[in-house]
């Protein structure tokens, strides 16, 4: 049986960046493909490659245009041809570096000031929100917003809650928040608009560690209630 | 070999050309907002192009040299003075131990750079001396410079040139009325025809809440053909995002690595320095160019910079 290669599109974001788009969706399969395409590009180490970084359903490839020169076509066109070849060769997504994490969380109170609001808006008891939240294993779709901030999904629809109308000016480091059907962990004290349901004492980002970020795209996360 | 912050400015940090390879961890490259200024100044001093320099906003710091050195300043125009006497910009100048560099007033531009022969030597984080204020890493302990801070000056190329000036082909771009050339972004087609036209023909004013994260603009509201929610994807310095209120935002050196607003354009690399120097109240325009034109502009700058480098090599003692 012949499997049709899924669609993709490669567009420039300026002179030094090519965006590989796999569709405007949040889906585990599409993200798995994005993560393995980024890995393949990284290990290809083509001339001029700076880095390849996956997002939900796309991969950003940064390159040095001065190292991809030709008389006939632009550096972007050269890189695009290389990338088309790589994307087509990634048939079965493999995530070689994916790891499983366990994150202890304290719910409600000062640690999760929005837990009660989320419960009220979703017509649940606060304990139910925590229980539903703990029942799933989440995928790290990507890191962004702040160094080490994991975009995790997807939440049980019963507890999916939109962002706060007015963002907080200070969200404490370690806060676990909800935004729509995503959840995430704030690595630093920072402004933020997600609904805060709890907090972890784990250092999600440690600048002096050999591997500063606790998570990588493709990892899985299970939350447990902190004792 | 060192210099001392005698009096701090409003926001002085150590910056080089930033760090790459960590975007998948959400770590932006950071670094000097006006990269080309740092590259020109370091070239003038015979340094590596990416040697660390001090980035200053206005009011800028007063700096005392604790040893004889050679310096060059450029970027924004803050009326630089050595021992109270005006000094030229984009020129490598010898300074004596005990002399003081200060800035008398802001003419225009947002960020000025002080480069020193041998480069500023500070703590590196992920391969760069650039200060990341959020992570509190890189540069002077990951923070802005404070009174009494002593920064070490490197001893590399101690016999590099002095008294040399960068040509106008490299520096005059800072003086022109800012028309920022852009290439079309991935979501450019979301703009209505009317708004796509406004983007190119109208003037936008730089808002006071602009900073190293981005230049916020005010002008005619731009509209998209539909309000489809976009799944977050990559953004980079120079990306022009369209915010929900219809105003454009030019992302800066400290921008996030991903974003969910339409990426309508990206500033061409040759003009990124001009965008980085846009100051509250300034008015900017955009002109959409082809990718070919953007590459041609990039190559022109690289060529001018390599001429400067070669010229210095022949004139060096």
Short mmCIF file of C-alpha atoms in Angstrom, two decimals:
data_model
loop_
_atom_site.label_atom_id
_atom_site.label_comp_id
_atom_site.label_asym_id
_atom_site.label_seq_id
_atom_site.Cartn_x
_atom_site.Cartn_y
_atom_site.Cartn_z
CA UNK A 1 0.00 0.00 0.00
CA UNK A 2 1.35 3.38 -0.96
CA UNK A 3 1.08 6.09 1.66
CA UNK A 4 0.69 9.63 0.36
CA UNK A 5 3.32 11.95 1.79
CA UNK A 6 1.56 14.52 3.98
CA UNK A 7 1.46 18.07 2.69
CA UNK A 8 3.91 20.70 3.78
CA UNK A 9 4.91 24.19 2.77
CA UNK A 10 8.26 26.00 3.07
CA UNK A 11 8.19 29.79 3.27
CA UNK A 12 10.80 32.40 4.10
CA UNK A 13 10.68 34.48 7.30
CA UNK A 14 13.27 36.97 6.13
CA UNK A 15 16.66 36.14 4.63
CA UNK A 16 17.94 33.73 7.26
CA UNK A 17 14.92 31.67 8.28
CA UNK A 18 12.77 29.08 6.50
CA UNK A 19 9.48 28.00 8.06
CA UNK A 20 8.28 24.47 7.30
CA UNK A 21 4.52 24.50 7.91
CA UNK A 22 2.65 21.26 8.42
CA UNK A 23 -0.79 22.87 8.87
CA UNK A 24 -2.43 25.24 11.37
CA UNK A 25 -3.42 22.55 13.90
CA UNK A 26 -2.58 21.29 17.37
CA UNK A 27 -2.25 17.55 16.92
CA UNK A 28 0.06 15.03 18.50
CA UNK A 29 0.80 13.35 15.15
CA UNK A 30 1.61 16.60 13.39
CA UNK A 31 3.79 17.75 16.28
CA UNK A 32 5.60 14.40 16.35
CA UNK A 33 6.38 14.94 12.69
CA UNK A 34 7.62 18.50 13.37
CA UNK A 35 9.90 17.28 16.18
CA UNK A 36 11.43 14.50 14.06
CA UNK A 37 11.88 16.79 11.05
CA UNK A 38 13.74 19.25 13.30
CA UNK A 39 15.92 16.40 14.60
CA UNK A 40 16.70 15.20 11.07
CA UNK A 41 17.63 18.70 9.95
CA UNK A 42 19.85 19.12 13.01
CA UNK A 43 21.70 15.89 12.33
CA UNK A 44 22.00 16.63 8.59
CA UNK A 45 24.23 19.59 9.48
CA UNK A 46 23.89 21.05 5.98
CA UNK A 47 26.24 23.88 4.94
CA UNK A 48 25.13 27.10 6.61
CA UNK A 49 22.68 25.53 9.10
CA UNK A 50 22.48 27.45 12.37
CA UNK A 51 19.63 25.64 14.12
CA UNK A 52 16.27 23.97 13.59
CA UNK A 53 13.55 24.50 16.18
CA UNK A 54 10.12 22.82 16.25
CA UNK A 55 6.85 24.53 17.21
CA UNK A 56 3.32 23.02 17.39
CA UNK A 57 2.94 22.26 13.70
CA UNK A 58 5.98 23.87 12.09
CA UNK A 59 9.75 23.91 12.13
CA UNK A 60 11.87 27.06 11.95
CA UNK A 61 15.21 26.56 10.23
CA UNK A 62 17.77 29.32 10.74
CA UNK A 63 20.74 29.47 8.36
CA UNK A 64 23.60 31.74 7.36
CA UNK A 65 22.72 33.08 3.91
CA UNK A 66 26.36 33.96 3.25
CA UNK A 67 27.24 30.26 3.45
CA UNK A 68 24.54 29.15 1.00
CA UNK A 69 25.41 31.15 -2.10
CA UNK A 70 24.94 30.44 -5.75
CA UNK A 71 25.00 32.52 -8.92
CA UNK A 72 21.63 31.32 -10.10
CA UNK A 73 19.27 31.13 -7.13
CA UNK A 74 18.86 32.78 -3.73
CA UNK A 75 20.18 31.27 -0.47
CA UNK A 76 16.56 30.64 0.56
CA UNK A 77 15.93 28.63 -2.62
CA UNK A 78 19.06 26.55 -1.99
CA UNK A 79 18.03 25.83 1.60
CA UNK A 80 14.43 25.15 0.56
CA UNK A 81 15.60 22.44 -1.86
CA UNK A 82 17.69 20.81 0.88
CA UNK A 83 14.78 20.95 3.33
CA UNK A 84 12.26 19.51 0.86
CA UNK A 85 14.51 16.53 0.48
CA UNK A 86 14.85 16.05 4.24
CA UNK A 87 11.13 16.52 4.97
CA UNK A 88 10.22 13.90 2.34
CA UNK A 89 12.72 11.44 3.78
CA UNK A 90 11.22 11.65 7.29
CA UNK A 91 8.58 8.97 6.76
CA UNK A 92 8.14 7.50 10.19
CA UNK A 93 8.61 10.07 12.93
CA UNK A 94 11.22 9.01 15.47
CA UNK A 95 11.84 11.04 18.59
CA UNK A 96 15.18 9.80 19.76
CA UNK A 97 15.52 12.16 22.68
CA UNK A 98 12.03 12.04 24.19
CA UNK A 99 11.97 11.51 27.98
CA UNK A 100 9.25 11.02 30.60
CA UNK A 101 9.01 13.44 33.54
CA UNK A 102 7.08 13.46 36.80
CA UNK A 103 6.22 16.89 38.21
CA UNK A 104 4.92 17.26 41.81
CA UNK A 105 2.33 20.04 42.18
CA UNK A 106 0.64 21.75 45.11
CA UNK A 107 -2.89 22.76 44.09
CA UNK A 108 -4.99 25.78 45.08
CA UNK A 109 -4.50 28.36 47.80
CA UNK A 110 -1.53 30.64 47.43
CA UNK A 111 0.14 28.10 45.10
CA UNK A 112 -2.81 28.04 42.70
CA UNK A 113 -4.85 31.22 43.18
CA UNK A 114 -7.10 30.56 40.15
CA UNK A 115 -8.06 26.95 41.00
CA UNK A 116 -11.39 27.99 42.51
CA UNK A 117 -12.18 30.30 39.58
CA UNK A 118 -11.47 27.52 37.07
CA UNK A 119 -13.70 25.15 39.10
CA UNK A 120 -16.51 27.70 39.25
CA UNK A 121 -16.33 28.53 35.55
CA UNK A 122 -16.40 24.85 34.62
CA UNK A 123 -19.07 23.91 37.17
CA UNK A 124 -16.80 21.57 39.09
CA UNK A 125 -15.46 21.23 42.62
CA UNK A 126 -11.85 22.41 43.04
CA UNK A 127 -10.76 18.87 43.96
CA UNK A 128 -12.31 17.59 40.72
CA UNK A 129 -10.28 20.05 38.64
CA UNK A 130 -7.08 18.77 40.25
CA UNK A 131 -8.14 15.16 39.84
CA UNK A 132 -9.02 15.58 36.15
CA UNK A 133 -5.77 17.51 35.63
CA UNK A 134 -3.74 14.68 37.18
CA UNK A 135 -5.44 11.95 35.15
CA UNK A 136 -3.61 12.58 31.89
CA UNK A 137 -0.08 12.30 30.56
CA UNK A 138 0.80 15.43 28.63
CA UNK A 139 3.06 15.98 25.67
CA UNK A 140 5.63 18.79 25.45
CA UNK A 141 4.60 20.31 22.11
CA UNK A 142 7.22 23.01 22.16
CA UNK A 143 9.17 25.43 24.34
CA UNK A 144 8.70 29.16 23.99
CA UNK A 145 7.48 32.37 25.65
CA UNK A 146 10.33 32.15 28.20
CA UNK A 147 13.45 29.98 28.30
CA UNK A 148 12.33 26.48 29.24
CA UNK A 149 8.57 27.23 29.27
CA UNK A 150 6.84 24.01 28.08
CA UNK A 151 3.61 24.17 26.10
CA UNK A 152 1.83 21.00 27.28
CA UNK A 153 -1.33 19.45 25.96
CA UNK A 154 -3.92 18.61 25.63
CA UNK A 155 -6.20 19.15 28.60
CA UNK A 156 -9.40 17.27 29.25
CA UNK A 157 -12.07 19.58 27.75
CA UNK A 158 -13.91 19.62 31.10
CA UNK A 159 -11.15 21.80 32.61
CA UNK A 160 -10.07 23.78 29.52
CA UNK A 161 -10.38 27.47 30.51
CA UNK A 162 -9.51 30.64 28.62
CA UNK A 163 -6.77 33.01 29.78
CA UNK A 164 -7.43 35.71 32.37
CA UNK A 165 -8.90 38.90 30.91
CA UNK A 166 -6.14 40.96 32.54
CA UNK A 167 -2.72 39.29 32.80
CA UNK A 168 -0.94 39.33 36.15
CA UNK A 169 2.15 41.50 36.33
CA UNK A 170 3.90 38.87 38.45
CA UNK A 171 3.47 35.11 38.19
CA UNK A 172 5.83 33.27 40.58
CA UNK A 173 8.34 30.77 39.15
CA UNK A 174 7.03 27.20 39.21
CA UNK A 175 3.40 28.21 38.69
CA UNK A 176 1.34 25.71 36.71
CA UNK A 177 -1.18 27.43 34.46
CA UNK A 178 -4.01 26.68 32.07
CA UNK A 179 -4.80 28.53 28.82
CA UNK A 180 -7.51 27.02 26.64
CA UNK A 181 -6.65 23.34 26.24
CA UNK A 182 -2.97 23.93 26.99
CA UNK A 183 -1.09 23.82 30.26
CA UNK A 184 2.40 25.09 31.08
CA UNK A 185 4.91 25.79 33.85
CA UNK A 186 6.46 29.24 34.41
CA UNK A 187 10.26 28.83 34.74
CA UNK A 188 10.80 32.37 36.09
CA UNK A 189 8.95 35.09 37.92
CA UNK A 190 7.33 36.91 35.00
CA UNK A 191 4.14 38.58 33.83
CA UNK A 192 1.52 36.12 32.58
CA UNK A 193 -2.15 35.61 31.77
CA UNK A 194 -2.65 31.86 32.29
CA UNK A 195 -5.04 30.55 34.99
CA UNK A 196 -2.81 29.41 37.84
CA UNK A 197 -4.01 26.17 39.43
CA UNK A 198 -0.89 25.08 41.30
CA UNK A 199 2.85 25.30 41.73
CA UNK A 200 5.87 23.02 41.62
CA UNK A 201 9.18 23.35 43.45
CA UNK A 202 11.09 21.77 40.57
CA UNK A 203 13.55 24.06 38.78
CA UNK A 204 12.16 23.96 35.25
CA UNK A 205 15.10 25.99 33.94
CA UNK A 206 18.50 26.10 35.60
CA UNK A 207 20.86 28.40 33.69
CA UNK A 208 24.03 26.93 35.20
CA UNK A 209 23.13 23.27 34.58
CA UNK A 210 24.79 21.42 31.70
CA UNK A 211 21.29 20.98 30.25
CA UNK A 212 19.50 24.13 31.39
CA UNK A 213 15.97 23.17 30.28
CA UNK A 214 14.20 20.31 32.06
CA UNK A 215 12.00 19.62 29.03
CA UNK A 216 12.49 19.11 25.32
CA UNK A 217 9.87 19.03 22.59
CA UNK A 218 8.46 15.50 22.40
CA UNK A 219 8.94 14.70 26.11
CA UNK A 220 5.99 13.51 28.20
CA UNK A 221 4.91 14.92 31.56
CA UNK A 222 2.83 13.41 34.36
CA UNK A 223 1.81 15.66 37.23
CA UNK A 224 1.47 14.17 40.72
CA UNK A 225 0.13 15.74 43.88
CA UNK A 226 3.01 16.97 46.06
CA UNK A 227 3.08 15.36 49.48
CA UNK B 1 43.11 46.28 31.83
CA UNK B 2 39.70 47.50 33.00
CA UNK B 3 37.08 50.20 33.00
CA UNK B 4 34.69 51.30 35.73
CA UNK B 5 31.08 52.44 35.73
CA UNK B 6 31.41 55.78 37.53
CA UNK B 7 27.72 56.55 37.16
CA UNK B 8 25.19 54.08 35.70
CA UNK B 9 22.73 54.99 32.96
CA UNK B 10 19.09 53.99 32.68
CA UNK B 11 19.85 50.62 31.06
CA UNK B 12 23.44 49.63 30.33
CA UNK B 13 24.25 45.98 29.61
CA UNK B 14 27.08 43.91 28.18
CA UNK B 15 26.09 42.52 24.77
CA UNK B 16 27.78 40.68 21.93
CA UNK B 17 26.15 39.14 18.86
CA UNK B 18 24.11 36.70 20.95
CA UNK B 19 23.79 32.92 21.29
CA UNK B 20 22.34 30.48 18.79
CA UNK B 21 21.45 26.81 19.05
CA UNK B 22 19.04 27.08 21.98
CA UNK B 23 15.81 28.29 20.40
CA UNK B 24 14.23 24.86 20.75
CA UNK B 25 14.60 25.37 24.51
CA UNK B 26 12.88 28.75 24.23
CA UNK B 27 16.16 30.65 24.65
CA UNK B 28 16.33 33.60 22.26
CA UNK B 29 19.66 34.68 20.77
CA UNK B 30 19.54 38.05 22.55
CA UNK B 31 22.64 40.16 22.00
CA UNK B 32 23.07 43.71 20.73
CA UNK B 33 19.88 45.23 19.32
CA UNK B 34 21.95 47.05 16.67
CA UNK B 35 24.21 44.21 15.58
CA UNK B 36 25.74 46.06 12.68
CA UNK B 37 26.92 48.88 14.96
CA UNK B 38 28.77 46.35 17.14
CA UNK B 39 30.28 44.68 14.09
CA UNK B 40 31.50 48.00 12.65
CA UNK B 41 32.98 49.20 15.98
CA UNK B 42 34.78 45.93 16.63
CA UNK B 43 36.15 45.89 13.08
CA UNK B 44 37.46 49.43 13.58
CA UNK B 45 39.33 48.26 16.66
CA UNK B 46 40.73 45.16 15.01
CA UNK B 47 38.62 42.99 17.35
CA UNK B 48 36.60 39.90 16.49
CA UNK B 49 33.29 41.19 15.10
CA UNK B 50 31.47 39.50 17.94
CA UNK B 51 33.59 40.82 20.82
CA UNK B 52 31.43 42.01 23.73
CA UNK B 53 30.59 45.73 23.96
CA UNK B 54 28.48 47.90 26.28
CA UNK B 55 24.99 48.78 25.05
CA UNK B 56 23.61 52.00 26.54
CA UNK B 57 20.26 53.78 26.43
CA UNK B 58 19.79 57.46 27.32
CA UNK B 59 20.67 58.72 29.91
CA UNK B 60 23.84 56.69 29.38
CA UNK B 61 26.56 55.73 31.86
CA UNK B 62 29.65 57.72 32.76
CA UNK B 63 32.64 55.45 32.35
CA UNK B 64 36.14 55.78 33.79
CA UNK B 65 39.07 54.00 32.17
CA UNK B 66 41.38 52.39 34.72
CA UNK B 67 44.08 51.72 32.13
CA UNK B 68 45.17 53.18 28.79
CA UNK B 69 42.96 51.76 26.09
CA UNK B 70 41.51 52.30 22.62
CA UNK B 71 37.77 52.75 22.22
CA UNK B 72 35.11 53.44 19.59
CA UNK B 73 31.49 54.56 20.06
CA UNK B 74 28.58 54.48 17.62
CA UNK B 75 24.92 53.68 17.16
CA UNK B 76 22.61 56.29 18.63
CA UNK B 77 23.82 59.91 18.84
CA UNK B 78 24.23 60.79 22.51
CA UNK B 79 26.93 63.55 22.14
CA UNK B 80 29.89 61.51 23.43
CA UNK B 81 32.58 63.37 25.38
CA UNK B 82 35.97 62.41 26.72
CA UNK B 83 37.02 64.57 29.67
CA UNK B 84 34.21 66.95 28.72
CA UNK B 85 35.36 67.41 25.10
CA UNK B 86 33.33 66.12 22.16
CA UNK B 87 34.73 63.04 20.44
CA UNK B 88 33.86 61.70 16.99
CA UNK B 89 31.67 58.63 16.54
CA UNK B 90 32.66 55.55 14.49
CA UNK B 91 36.33 56.34 15.16
CA UNK B 92 38.92 54.39 17.11
CA UNK B 93 40.42 56.69 19.76
CA UNK B 94 43.14 56.22 22.37
CA UNK B 95 42.09 56.95 25.96
CA UNK B 96 44.35 57.41 28.97
CA UNK B 97 44.12 55.90 32.42
CA UNK B 98 41.84 58.04 34.60
CA UNK B 99 39.97 59.64 31.67
CA UNK B 100 36.18 59.71 31.72
CA UNK B 101 33.69 59.06 28.92
CA UNK B 102 30.29 60.70 29.27
CA UNK B 103 27.30 61.55 27.13
CA UNK B 104 25.96 65.10 27.02
CA UNK B 105 22.55 64.69 25.41
CA UNK B 106 20.40 62.68 23.10
CA UNK B 107 20.23 63.81 19.48
CA UNK B 108 18.52 60.71 18.12
CA UNK B 109 18.60 56.95 18.10
CA UNK B 110 17.82 54.54 20.94
CA UNK B 111 21.05 52.65 21.69
CA UNK B 112 24.70 53.54 21.71
CA UNK B 113 27.59 51.09 21.85
CA UNK B 114 31.00 51.40 23.43
CA UNK B 115 33.52 48.92 22.08
CA UNK B 116 37.02 48.56 23.50
CA UNK B 117 40.14 47.18 21.85
CA UNK B 118 40.44 43.62 23.16
CA UNK B 119 36.70 43.46 23.93
CA UNK B 120 34.85 43.46 27.26
CA UNK B 121 35.55 40.23 29.14
CA UNK B 122 32.71 38.94 31.28
CA UNK B 123 30.98 35.75 32.23
CA UNK B 124 29.67 33.74 29.28
CA UNK B 125 26.35 31.94 29.26
CA UNK B 126 25.59 29.35 26.56
CA UNK B 127 28.51 30.58 24.51
CA UNK B 128 27.79 34.30 24.67
CA UNK B 129 28.56 37.27 26.93
CA UNK B 130 25.16 38.82 26.15
CA UNK B 131 23.13 39.77 29.20
CA UNK B 132 19.78 37.98 29.52
CA UNK B 133 17.91 39.96 32.18
CA UNK B 134 15.09 37.41 32.49
CA UNK B 135 17.36 34.44 33.11
CA UNK B 136 19.82 36.68 34.99
CA UNK B 137 22.75 35.17 33.11
CA UNK B 138 25.57 36.40 30.87
CA UNK B 139 27.45 39.70 30.99
CA UNK B 140 27.91 41.35 34.40
CA UNK B 141 26.20 38.68 36.53
CA UNK B 142 23.13 38.70 34.28
CA UNK B 143 22.13 42.21 35.33
CA UNK B 144 22.33 45.80 34.16
CA UNK B 145 25.54 47.66 34.99
CA UNK B 146 25.67 49.42 38.34
CA UNK B 147 27.82 52.11 39.95
CA UNK B 148 31.26 50.81 40.77
CA UNK B 149 31.14 47.82 38.41
CA UNK B 150 34.60 47.09 37.06
CA UNK B 151 34.71 45.36 33.67
CA UNK B 152 37.81 43.61 32.44
CA UNK B 153 39.20 44.51 29.03
CA UNK B 154 40.69 41.68 26.96
CA UNK B 155 44.31 41.69 25.93
CA UNK B 156 43.78 40.17 22.48
CA UNK B 157 45.15 42.30 19.62
CA UNK B 158 46.72 44.80 22.04
CA UNK B 159 48.54 46.45 19.14
CA UNK B 160 45.48 47.02 16.91
CA UNK B 161 44.96 50.32 15.09
CA UNK B 162 43.65 53.63 16.44
CA UNK B 163 42.64 56.97 14.94
CA UNK B 164 40.69 55.34 12.13
CA UNK B 165 37.18 56.13 11.04
CA UNK B 166 34.47 54.03 9.38
CA UNK B 167 33.36 55.38 6.01
CA UNK B 168 29.97 56.94 5.42
CA UNK B 169 28.79 54.01 3.29
CA UNK B 170 28.68 52.02 6.52
CA UNK B 171 27.41 54.65 8.94
CA UNK B 172 25.19 57.03 6.98
CA UNK B 173 22.34 54.53 7.05
CA UNK B 174 21.75 55.64 10.64
CA UNK B 175 21.18 59.19 9.50
CA UNK B 176 18.60 58.58 6.81
CA UNK B 177 14.90 59.08 7.38
CA UNK B 178 13.77 55.62 8.33
CA UNK B 179 12.06 53.76 5.51
CA UNK B 180 12.36 50.18 6.64
CA UNK B 181 12.60 47.63 3.88
CA UNK B 182 10.72 44.42 4.65
CA UNK B 183 10.10 41.08 2.98
CA UNK B 184 6.65 39.53 3.15
CA UNK B 185 5.97 37.34 6.17
CA UNK B 186 4.19 33.95 6.13
CA UNK B 187 0.84 35.53 7.14
CA UNK B 188 1.14 38.55 4.88
CA UNK B 189 -1.81 37.26 2.84
CA UNK B 190 -4.09 37.64 5.89
CA UNK B 191 -4.03 41.44 5.49
CA UNK B 192 -6.96 42.95 3.62
CA UNK B 193 -5.96 44.62 0.33
CA UNK B 194 -6.70 48.00 1.88
CA UNK B 195 -4.52 47.30 4.95
CA UNK B 196 -1.69 45.85 2.85
CA UNK B 197 -1.70 49.16 1.00
CA UNK B 198 -1.82 51.21 4.24
CA UNK B 199 1.12 49.22 5.61
CA UNK B 200 3.26 50.40 2.71
CA UNK B 201 2.00 53.94 2.30
CA UNK B 202 1.23 55.28 5.78
CA UNK B 203 3.55 56.51 8.52
CA UNK B 204 3.74 54.81 11.91
CA UNK B 205 4.86 56.47 15.13
CA UNK B 206 7.07 54.69 17.66
CA UNK B 207 5.28 54.37 21.00
CA UNK B 208 6.92 55.11 24.37
CA UNK B 209 6.42 51.52 25.57
CA UNK B 210 9.00 50.26 23.06
CA UNK B 211 12.03 48.42 24.44
CA UNK B 212 14.55 45.67 23.64
CA UNK B 213 11.67 43.22 23.27
CA UNK B 214 10.03 45.19 20.51
CA UNK B 215 9.17 48.49 18.84
CA UNK B 216 5.46 49.24 19.27
CA UNK B 217 3.91 51.36 16.54
CA UNK B 218 0.88 53.55 16.27
CA UNK B 219 -0.78 54.38 12.96
CA UNK B 220 -3.84 53.46 10.95
CA UNK B 221 -5.30 50.19 12.28
CA UNK B 222 -4.54 47.26 9.98
CA UNK B 223 -7.10 44.53 9.48
CA UNK B 224 -7.01 40.87 8.54
CA UNK B 225 -9.47 39.08 6.27
CA UNK B 226 -10.46 36.67 9.05
CA UNK B 227 -9.79 36.10 12.74
CA UNK B 228 -8.61 32.49 12.51
CA UNK B 229 -6.60 31.62 15.60
CA UNK B 230 -3.02 30.87 14.63
CA UNK B 231 -1.10 28.05 16.24
CA UNK B 232 2.12 29.50 17.73
CA UNK B 233 5.08 29.38 15.37
CA UNK B 234 8.58 30.86 15.19
CA UNK B 235 9.36 34.56 15.36
CA UNK B 236 12.77 36.26 15.19
CA UNK B 237 14.12 39.79 15.67
CA UNK B 238 12.78 42.04 12.91
CA UNK B 239 9.54 40.11 12.54
CA UNK B 240 6.59 42.51 12.15
CA UNK B 241 3.63 41.03 14.01
CA UNK B 242 0.11 42.38 13.77
CA UNK B 243 -1.36 42.71 17.27
CA UNK B 244 -5.09 42.15 17.94
CA UNK B 245 -5.66 45.94 18.18
CA UNK B 246 -4.49 46.35 14.56
CA UNK B 247 -1.09 47.89 15.37
CA UNK B 248 2.22 46.48 14.11
CA UNK B 249 4.99 45.40 16.49
CA UNK B 250 8.60 45.03 15.31
CA UNK B 251 10.22 42.33 17.44
CA UNK B 252 13.59 43.21 18.97
CA UNK B 253 16.68 41.39 20.22
CA UNK B 254 14.94 40.22 23.42
CA UNK B 255 11.79 38.94 21.69
CA UNK B 256 10.30 35.54 22.38
CA UNK B 257 11.21 32.62 20.12
CA UNK B 258 7.58 31.84 19.21
CA UNK B 259 4.37 33.79 18.84
CA UNK B 260 0.77 33.46 17.77
CA UNK B 261 0.09 36.77 16.02
CA UNK B 262 0.18 37.10 12.21
CA UNK B 263 3.72 37.61 10.93
CA UNK B 264 3.01 40.12 8.21
CA UNK B 265 6.62 41.01 7.36
CA UNK B 266 10.25 40.90 8.44
CA UNK B 267 12.69 43.81 8.32
CA UNK B 268 15.57 43.09 5.94
CA UNK B 269 18.77 42.44 7.86
CA UNK B 270 20.50 45.51 6.39
CA UNK B 271 17.78 47.74 7.91
CA UNK B 272 17.43 45.95 11.25
CA UNK B 273 19.89 48.44 12.75
CA UNK B 274 17.61 51.33 11.78
CA UNK B 275 14.64 49.59 13.41
CA UNK B 276 16.77 48.97 16.52
CA UNK B 277 17.48 52.71 16.69
CA UNK B 278 13.82 53.76 16.39
CA UNK B 279 13.05 55.89 19.40
CA UNK B 280 9.68 56.97 20.89
CA UNK B 281 8.13 59.70 18.73
CA UNK B 282 10.11 58.74 15.60
CA UNK B 283 8.08 58.04 12.49
CA UNK B 284 8.83 55.06 10.29
CA UNK B 285 7.55 53.79 6.97
CA UNK B 286 7.72 50.33 5.45
CA UNK B 287 8.60 49.33 1.92
CA UNK B 288 8.07 45.76 0.75
CA UNK B 289 10.96 44.38 -1.29
CA UNK B 290 11.74 40.99 -2.82
CA UNK B 291 13.94 38.46 -1.10
CA UNK B 292 16.48 39.02 -3.91
CA UNK B 293 16.64 42.71 -3.05
CA UNK B 294 17.06 41.87 0.65
CA UNK B 295 20.00 39.57 -0.12
CA UNK B 296 21.55 42.24 -2.34
CA UNK B 297 21.33 44.77 0.52
CA UNK B 298 22.87 42.25 2.92
CA UNK B 299 25.75 41.55 0.53
CA UNK B 300 26.38 45.28 0.05
CA UNK B 301 26.78 45.73 3.82
CA UNK B 302 29.04 42.68 4.10
CA UNK B 303 31.18 44.01 1.26
CA UNK B 304 31.49 47.46 2.84
CA UNK B 305 32.44 45.89 6.15
CA UNK B 306 35.05 43.65 4.54
CA UNK B 307 36.54 46.71 2.78
CA UNK B 308 36.85 48.38 6.18
CA UNK B 309 38.52 45.27 7.57
CA UNK B 310 40.96 45.03 4.65
CA UNK B 311 41.71 48.76 4.71
CA UNK B 312 42.63 48.55 8.39
CA UNK B 313 44.88 45.59 7.80
CA UNK B 314 46.95 47.60 5.35
CA UNK B 315 47.10 50.65 7.59
CA UNK B 316 47.84 48.85 10.84
CA UNK B 317 51.39 49.32 12.14
#
